[in-house]
mmCIF file with all atom_site columns, C-alpha atoms in Angstrom:
data_model
loop_
_atom_site.group_PDB
_atom_site.id
_atom_site.type_symbol
_atom_site.label_atom_id
_atom_site.label_alt_id
_atom_site.label_comp_id
_atom_site.label_asym_id
_atom_site.label_entity_id
_atom_site.label_seq_id
_atom_site.pdbx_PDB_ins_code
_atom_site.Cartn_x
_atom_site.Cartn_y
_atom_site.Cartn_z
_atom_site.occupancy
_atom_site.B_iso_or_equiv
_atom_site.pdbx_formal_charge
_atom_site.auth_seq_id
_atom_site.auth_comp_id
_atom_site.auth_asym_id
_atom_site.auth_atom_id
_atom_site.pdbx_PDB_model_num
ATOM 1  C CA . MET A 1 1  ? 0.000   0.000  0.000  1.00 77.00 ? 1  MET A CA 1
ATOM 2  C CA . SER A 1 2  ? 1.367   3.406  -0.931 1.00 91.00 ? 2  SER A CA 1
ATOM 3  C CA . THR A 1 3  ? 0.793   6.839  0.531  1.00 93.00 ? 3  THR A CA 1
ATOM 4  C CA . ILE A 1 4  ? -0.895  9.758  -1.177 1.00 94.00 ? 4  ILE A CA 1
ATOM 5  C CA . ALA A 1 5  ? 1.170   12.895 -1.794 1.00 92.00 ? 5  ALA A CA 1
ATOM 6  C CA . VAL A 1 6  ? 0.328   15.890 0.400  1.00 91.00 ? 6  VAL A CA 1
ATOM 7  C CA . ASP A 1 7  ? -0.698  18.032 -2.590 1.00 92.00 ? 7  ASP A CA 1
ATOM 8  C CA . GLN A 1 8  ? -3.151  15.328 -3.718 1.00 95.00 ? 8  GLN A CA 1
ATOM 9  C CA . ILE A 1 9  ? -4.545  15.046 -0.181 1.00 95.00 ? 9  ILE A CA 1
ATOM 10 C CA . LYS A 1 10 ? -5.126  18.802 -0.091 1.00 93.00 ? 10 LYS A CA 1
ATOM 11 C CA . GLN A 1 11 ? -6.894  18.620 -3.469 1.00 95.00 ? 11 GLN A CA 1
ATOM 12 C CA . ARG A 1 12 ? -9.247  15.931 -2.146 1.00 95.00 ? 12 ARG A CA 1
ATOM 13 C CA . LEU A 1 13 ? -10.085 17.532 1.199  1.00 95.00 ? 13 LEU A CA 1
ATOM 14 C CA . PRO A 1 14 ? -12.592 20.089 -0.168 1.00 95.00 ? 14 PRO A CA 1
ATOM 15 C CA . SER A 1 15 ? -14.857 17.183 -1.127 1.00 95.00 ? 15 SER A CA 1
ATOM 16 C CA . MET A 1 16 ? -14.780 16.108 2.540  1.00 95.00 ? 16 MET A CA 1
ATOM 17 C CA . PRO A 1 17 ? -15.397 19.422 4.340  1.00 94.00 ? 17 PRO A CA 1
ATOM 18 C CA . GLN A 1 18 ? -15.566 17.939 7.850  1.00 95.00 ? 18 GLN A CA 1
ATOM 19 C CA . TRP A 1 19 ? -12.037 16.536 7.564  1.00 97.00 ? 19 TRP A CA 1
ATOM 20 C CA . THR A 1 20 ? -8.782  18.465 7.834  1.00 96.00 ? 20 THR A CA 1
ATOM 21 C CA . LEU A 1 21 ? -5.102  17.648 7.797  1.00 96.00 ? 21 LEU A CA 1
ATOM 22 C CA . VAL A 1 22 ? -3.620  17.638 11.322 1.00 95.00 ? 22 VAL A CA 1
ATOM 23 C CA . GLU A 1 23 ? -0.224  16.199 12.216 1.00 92.00 ? 23 GLU A CA 1
ATOM 24 C CA . ASP A 1 24 ? -0.033  14.621 8.729  1.00 93.00 ? 24 ASP A CA 1
ATOM 25 C CA . LYS A 1 25 ? -3.255  12.678 9.394  1.00 96.00 ? 25 LYS A CA 1
ATOM 26 C CA . LEU A 1 26 ? -6.873  13.071 8.311  1.00 97.00 ? 26 LEU A CA 1
ATOM 27 C CA . TYR A 1 27 ? -8.731  14.580 11.278 1.00 98.00 ? 27 TYR A CA 1
ATOM 28 C CA . ARG A 1 28 ? -12.349 15.041 12.256 1.00 97.00 ? 28 ARG A CA 1
ATOM 29 C CA . GLN A 1 29 ? -13.943 16.072 15.528 1.00 97.00 ? 29 GLN A CA 1
ATOM 30 C CA . CYS A 1 30 ? -17.495 15.071 16.412 1.00 95.00 ? 30 CYS A CA 1
ATOM 31 C CA . VAL A 1 31 ? -19.567 16.377 19.301 1.00 95.00 ? 31 VAL A CA 1
ATOM 32 C CA . PHE A 1 32 ? -22.555 14.337 20.461 1.00 95.00 ? 32 PHE A CA 1
ATOM 33 C CA . PRO A 1 33 ? -25.374 15.066 22.918 1.00 95.00 ? 33 PRO A CA 1
ATOM 34 C CA . ASP A 1 34 ? -23.743 12.968 25.653 1.00 95.00 ? 34 ASP A CA 1
ATOM 35 C CA . PHE A 1 35 ? -21.194 10.276 26.465 1.00 96.00 ? 35 PHE A CA 1
ATOM 36 C CA . VAL A 1 36 ? -23.501 7.381  25.570 1.00 96.00 ? 36 VAL A CA 1
ATOM 37 C CA . ALA A 1 37 ? -24.076 8.748  22.052 1.00 95.00 ? 37 ALA A CA 1
ATOM 38 C CA . ALA A 1 38 ? -20.334 9.343  21.571 1.00 96.00 ? 38 ALA A CA 1
ATOM 39 C CA . PHE A 1 39 ? -19.472 5.850  22.782 1.00 96.00 ? 39 PHE A CA 1
ATOM 40 C CA . GLY A 1 40 ? -22.193 4.317  20.608 1.00 96.00 ? 40 GLY A CA 1
ATOM 41 C CA . PHE A 1 41 ? -20.725 6.068  17.577 1.00 96.00 ? 41 PHE A CA 1
ATOM 42 C CA . MET A 1 42 ? -17.260 4.776  18.445 1.00 97.00 ? 42 MET A CA 1
ATOM 43 C CA . SER A 1 43 ? -18.641 1.240  18.678 1.00 97.00 ? 43 SER A CA 1
ATOM 44 C CA . GLN A 1 44 ? -20.170 1.552  15.208 1.00 96.00 ? 44 GLN A CA 1
ATOM 45 C CA . VAL A 1 45 ? -16.911 2.888  13.758 1.00 97.00 ? 45 VAL A CA 1
ATOM 46 C CA . ALA A 1 46 ? -15.002 0.067  15.471 1.00 97.00 ? 46 ALA A CA 1
ATOM 47 C CA . LEU A 1 47 ? -17.101 -2.486 13.569 1.00 97.00 ? 47 LEU A CA 1
ATOM 48 C CA . LEU A 1 48 ? -16.489 -0.699 10.257 1.00 95.00 ? 48 LEU A CA 1
ATOM 49 C CA . ALA A 1 49 ? -12.772 -0.401 10.962 1.00 96.00 ? 49 ALA A CA 1
ATOM 50 C CA . GLU A 1 50 ? -12.446 -4.042 11.946 1.00 96.00 ? 50 GLU A CA 1
ATOM 51 C CA . ALA A 1 51 ? -14.189 -5.148 8.751  1.00 96.00 ? 51 ALA A CA 1
ATOM 52 C CA . MET A 1 52 ? -11.648 -3.089 6.781  1.00 95.00 ? 52 MET A CA 1
ATOM 53 C CA . ASN A 1 53 ? -8.747  -4.155 9.005  1.00 93.00 ? 53 ASN A CA 1
ATOM 54 C CA . HIS A 1 54 ? -7.935  -0.453 9.236  1.00 94.00 ? 54 HIS A CA 1
ATOM 55 C CA . HIS A 1 55 ? -8.151  1.091  12.683 1.00 94.00 ? 55 HIS A CA 1
ATOM 56 C CA . PRO A 1 56 ? -8.327  4.778  13.607 1.00 95.00 ? 56 PRO A CA 1
ATOM 57 C CA . GLU A 1 57 ? -6.382  6.677  16.187 1.00 96.00 ? 57 GLU A CA 1
ATOM 58 C CA . TRP A 1 58 ? -8.967  8.412  18.321 1.00 97.00 ? 58 TRP A CA 1
ATOM 59 C CA . ARG A 1 59 ? -9.801  9.868  21.667 1.00 97.00 ? 59 ARG A CA 1
ATOM 60 C CA . ASN A 1 60 ? -13.007 10.440 23.549 1.00 97.00 ? 60 ASN A CA 1
ATOM 61 C CA . VAL A 1 61 ? -13.673 12.977 26.265 1.00 97.00 ? 61 VAL A CA 1
ATOM 62 C CA . TYR A 1 62 ? -17.281 12.915 27.468 1.00 96.00 ? 62 TYR A CA 1
ATOM 63 C CA . ASN A 1 63 ? -19.336 13.837 24.373 1.00 96.00 ? 63 ASN A CA 1
ATOM 64 C CA . THR A 1 64 ? -16.458 14.594 21.990 1.00 97.00 ? 64 THR A CA 1
ATOM 65 C CA . VAL A 1 65 ? -14.718 12.120 19.696 1.00 97.00 ? 65 VAL A CA 1
ATOM 66 C CA . GLU A 1 66 ? -11.577 13.072 17.789 1.00 98.00 ? 66 GLU A CA 1
ATOM 67 C CA . ILE A 1 67 ? -10.549 10.820 14.901 1.00 98.00 ? 67 ILE A CA 1
ATOM 68 C CA . PHE A 1 68 ? -7.115  10.697 13.273 1.00 98.00 ? 68 PHE A CA 1
ATOM 69 C CA . LEU A 1 69 ? -6.639  8.517  10.193 1.00 98.00 ? 69 LEU A CA 1
ATOM 70 C CA . THR A 1 70 ? -3.285  7.395  8.858  1.00 96.00 ? 70 THR A CA 1
ATOM 71 C CA . THR A 1 71 ? -1.879  4.139  7.521  1.00 95.00 ? 71 THR A CA 1
ATOM 72 C CA . HIS A 1 72 ? 0.992   3.201  9.800  1.00 90.00 ? 72 HIS A CA 1
ATOM 73 C CA . ASP A 1 73 ? 2.183   0.366  7.540  1.00 88.00 ? 73 ASP A CA 1
ATOM 74 C CA . ALA A 1 74 ? 2.530   2.797  4.641  1.00 88.00 ? 74 ALA A CA 1
ATOM 75 C CA . GLY A 1 75 ? 3.940   5.657  6.700  1.00 90.00 ? 75 GLY A CA 1
ATOM 76 C CA . GLY A 1 76 ? 1.236   8.204  5.856  1.00 93.00 ? 76 GLY A CA 1
ATOM 77 C CA . ILE A 1 77 ? -2.223  8.728  4.438  1.00 96.00 ? 77 ILE A CA 1
ATOM 78 C CA . SER A 1 78 ? -3.417  6.112  1.955  1.00 95.00 ? 78 SER A CA 1
ATOM 79 C CA . GLU A 1 79 ? -6.589  5.285  0.048  1.00 95.00 ? 79 GLU A CA 1
ATOM 80 C CA . GLN A 1 80 ? -7.646  3.192  3.065  1.00 96.00 ? 80 GLN A CA 1
ATOM 81 C CA . ASP A 1 81 ? -7.843  6.354  5.157  1.00 96.00 ? 81 ASP A CA 1
ATOM 82 C CA . PHE A 1 82 ? -10.076 8.108  2.654  1.00 97.00 ? 82 PHE A CA 1
ATOM 83 C CA . ALA A 1 83 ? -12.246 4.999  2.385  1.00 96.00 ? 83 ALA A CA 1
ATOM 84 C CA . LEU A 1 84 ? -12.708 4.798  6.163  1.00 97.00 ? 84 LEU A CA 1
ATOM 85 C CA . ALA A 1 85 ? -13.356 8.556  6.354  1.00 97.00 ? 85 ALA A CA 1
ATOM 86 C CA . ALA A 1 86 ? -16.114 8.186  3.744  1.00 97.00 ? 86 ALA A CA 1
ATOM 87 C CA . LYS A 1 87 ? -17.691 5.318  5.721  1.00 97.00 ? 87 LYS A CA 1
ATOM 88 C CA . ILE A 1 88 ? -17.563 7.396  8.901  1.00 97.00 ? 88 ILE A CA 1
ATOM 89 C CA . ASP A 1 89 ? -19.213 10.299 7.050  1.00 95.00 ? 89 ASP A CA 1
ATOM 90 C CA . SER A 1 90 ? -21.965 7.980  5.770  1.00 94.00 ? 90 SER A CA 1
ATOM 91 C CA . LEU A 1 91 ? -22.549 6.678  9.272  1.00 94.00 ? 91 LEU A CA 1
ATOM 92 C CA . LEU A 1 92 ? -22.864 10.209 10.621 1.00 93.00 ? 92 LEU A CA 1
ATOM 93 C CA . GLU A 1 93 ? -25.234 11.239 7.835  1.00 89.00 ? 93 GLU A CA 1
ATOM 94 C CA . ARG A 1 94 ? -27.605 8.452  8.879  1.00 85.00 ? 94 ARG A CA 1
ATOM 95 C CA . GLN A 1 95 ? -27.435 9.720  12.460 1.00 77.00 ? 95 GLN A CA 1
ATOM 96 C CA . SER A 1 96 ? -27.412 13.340 13.481 1.00 63.00 ? 96 SER A CA 1
ATOM 97 C CA . PRO A 1 97 ? -24.327 15.006 12.022 1.00 55.00 ? 97 PRO A CA 1
ATOM 98 C CA . CYS A 1 98 ? -21.667 16.294 14.390 1.00 65.00 ? 98 CYS A CA 1
#
């Protein structure tokens, strides 16, 4: 698996307006009504990530979930990261967006 060049990543980000580039990783922050909703979302993403064998870096503080996507094996952002980001976006569209 190969990484995507930074200039190509920046060209693709406008089509994913909730995602930014932070610390050379795709980043999105989501705020939910409470901890249970945030944890439920994380559980749903965990199932998607496991099915893809591609796991996010993330943190949760009460109702806020921060997601960082990078492909450690490739040493940067790959197509897998964009694919997981799109699945996360689809999941959030079916729920209430953050």
